[in-house]
Amino acid sequence: NAMLSWQRTSYHFQPERNWMNDPNGPLYHMGWYHLFYQYNPDSAIWGNITWGHAVSEDLIHWLYLPFAMVPDRPFDINGVWTGSATILPDGQIVILYTGDDADLVQVQNLAYPANLSDPLLLDWIKYPGNPVMVPPPGIGLTDFRDPTTAWLSPDGEKWLVTLGSKINKTGIALVYETEDFKSFQLLDGIMHGVPGTGMWECVDFYPVSTVEENGLDTSINGPGVKHVLKASLDDDKCDYYALGTYDPYTNKWTPDNPELDVGIGLRYDYGKYYASKTFYDQNKQRRILWGWIGETDSQATDLLKGWASVQNIPRTVVFDKKTGTNILQWPVKEVEELRRDVSEFENIKLEPGSIVPLKIGSATQLDIIASFEVDKDALVATVEAGVGYNCSTSGGAAGRGLLGPFGLLVFADESLTELTPVYFYISKGADGKAETHFCADETRSSEAPDVTKQVYGSKIPVLEGEKLSARLLVCQMFSSPTVLICYYRLLSLNSYLFCPKIMNITHCT
Ligand code: DQQ
């Protein structure tokens, strides 16, 4: 037990103990990044949901603060659930959150800081007139939750806010308008819905610039702007997004490509990643994405170790101008401040079937940048039947093809019994077209029998002339020496790959 409880992550944000789920109301105020989160003060299993609160100056090192809100009113007595913050033009901060009320009905509530000049925003007032929204006719009493950050109408007179629901099996985003965050009107129709996607939790809605590098504040719209709509699908616990156009006069959002609509197209992440939420960082003019990484341990182990789950390293989100079809995410720049003891490995030629150990001594955290180049002649000469490749169903890292897998083995022990391959896989159809996949295989990540182990990943766009680059933030849960191995199982001749730069971090927190 003692041993389990000291096996903690150090890269990622996690409370000192007990259960955590969704990130809530992230915001920047007077020099501090604030993160609130769904928290059970009493156990390592979900329940008694309270808003935990932490602050950071760099999004990486965190200070724990007292709870921001606990379930103590009729309108949230069964849980202070997920919500978002809005910073008004005069600097006021408002939070809208879901309360699980005394009758287990999901209602929306308003809260605001007791003292705006407190940089730590320690005290929060729940508006005595709560709830400010209740499930409208036709919406299930338990299908109405997770309000977004609000944005301004084009005339600047009204605030709009969206939240998730469902009608039968169609996941939907409802839109409300308000002038004062106390009285809300439901707008006719819905902002968007997708049949078959089920309940939309933790909807997120924000603009991205198609021309500039910086992020956009939530109310920005106009030429050179697209809008991301994201839903967390309760049915399959994955975060799906789509790019589209938002018409502020009809309050409708239309996907750029109906085949890549919310819930049927792109995901933020193909591993464990859920209930994510962005905010606009007015300090550095960027949009930052937080997401909850759920547990892979069993509940019994969570109870033993006394904690469950972490938040992801926050990521900067921008529109991908190169492809025009997706967003790009990158760990916030601040994480690079943690780099120490750099090890570089250059021009490694990987022979077919080889495993090349990269000696980096002992480390508890790694920030790896690896870049692979596939021999062009081999790529052109290789012909495959074109059966199609899928990270999750094509046998993981053990499933060999002519052009993959190749990549890195992390968390590997000396005997290669436990290891986690993170790899590229190029599959080529009979038509000569190559597709690149980026996958992670957890099936041999642990000898423990009660851990969820999956192979996940997706097809990725690789443009002409681009190298296959990967960035891996590897967090060791305990301080045994890490053996990092670059491996390769390419079967065709005359091909080579190399992984030139491996960076190693120790003592990073
Ligand atoms: N978690 C919250 C809900 C939300 C769900 C409750 C998503 O508000 O829909 O803890 O993980």
PDB file of N, CA, C and O in Angstrom, residues 75 205 265 322 376 414:
ATOM      1  N   PHE A  75     -29.744  23.399  -5.094  1.00  0.00           N
ATOM      2  CA  PHE A  75     -29.526  23.365  -6.548  1.00  0.00           C
ATOM      3  C   PHE A  75     -28.220  22.665  -6.938  1.00  0.00           C
ATOM      4  O   PHE A  75     -27.907  22.578  -8.127  1.00  0.00           O
ATOM      5  N   PHE A 205     -16.947  25.078 -27.618  1.00  0.00           N
ATOM      6  CA  PHE A 205     -17.234  25.821 -28.845  1.00  0.00           C
ATOM      7  C   PHE A 205     -16.338  27.044 -28.873  1.00  0.00           C
ATOM      8  O   PHE A 205     -16.400  27.861 -27.956  1.00  0.00           O
ATOM      9  N   GLY A 265     -16.256  11.933 -36.754  1.00  0.00           N
ATOM     10  CA  GLY A 265     -15.035  12.278 -37.485  1.00  0.00           C
ATOM     11  C   GLY A 265     -13.801  12.259 -36.603  1.00  0.00           C
ATOM     12  O   GLY A 265     -13.431  11.222 -36.059  1.00  0.00           O
ATOM     13  N   LYS A 322      -1.813  23.973 -42.997  1.00  0.00           N
ATOM     14  CA  LYS A 322      -1.254  23.149 -44.075  1.00  0.00           C
ATOM     15  C   LYS A 322      -2.304  22.226 -44.682  1.00  0.00           C
ATOM     16  O   LYS A 322      -2.400  22.087 -45.880  1.00  0.00           O
ATOM     17  N   LYS A 376      13.454   6.500 -49.458  1.00  0.00           N
ATOM     18  CA  LYS A 376      12.475   6.841 -50.518  1.00  0.00           C
ATOM     19  C   LYS A 376      12.321   5.713 -51.538  1.00  0.00           C
ATOM     20  O   LYS A 376      11.222   5.391 -51.961  1.00  0.00           O
ATOM     21  N   GLU A 414      14.671  -4.290 -19.100  1.00  0.00           N
ATOM     22  CA  GLU A 414      15.851  -4.822 -19.799  1.00  0.00           C
ATOM     23  C   GLU A 414      15.511  -6.057 -20.625  1.00  0.00           C
ATOM     24  O   GLU A 414      16.014  -6.253 -21.714  1.00  0.00           O
TER      25      GLU A 414
END
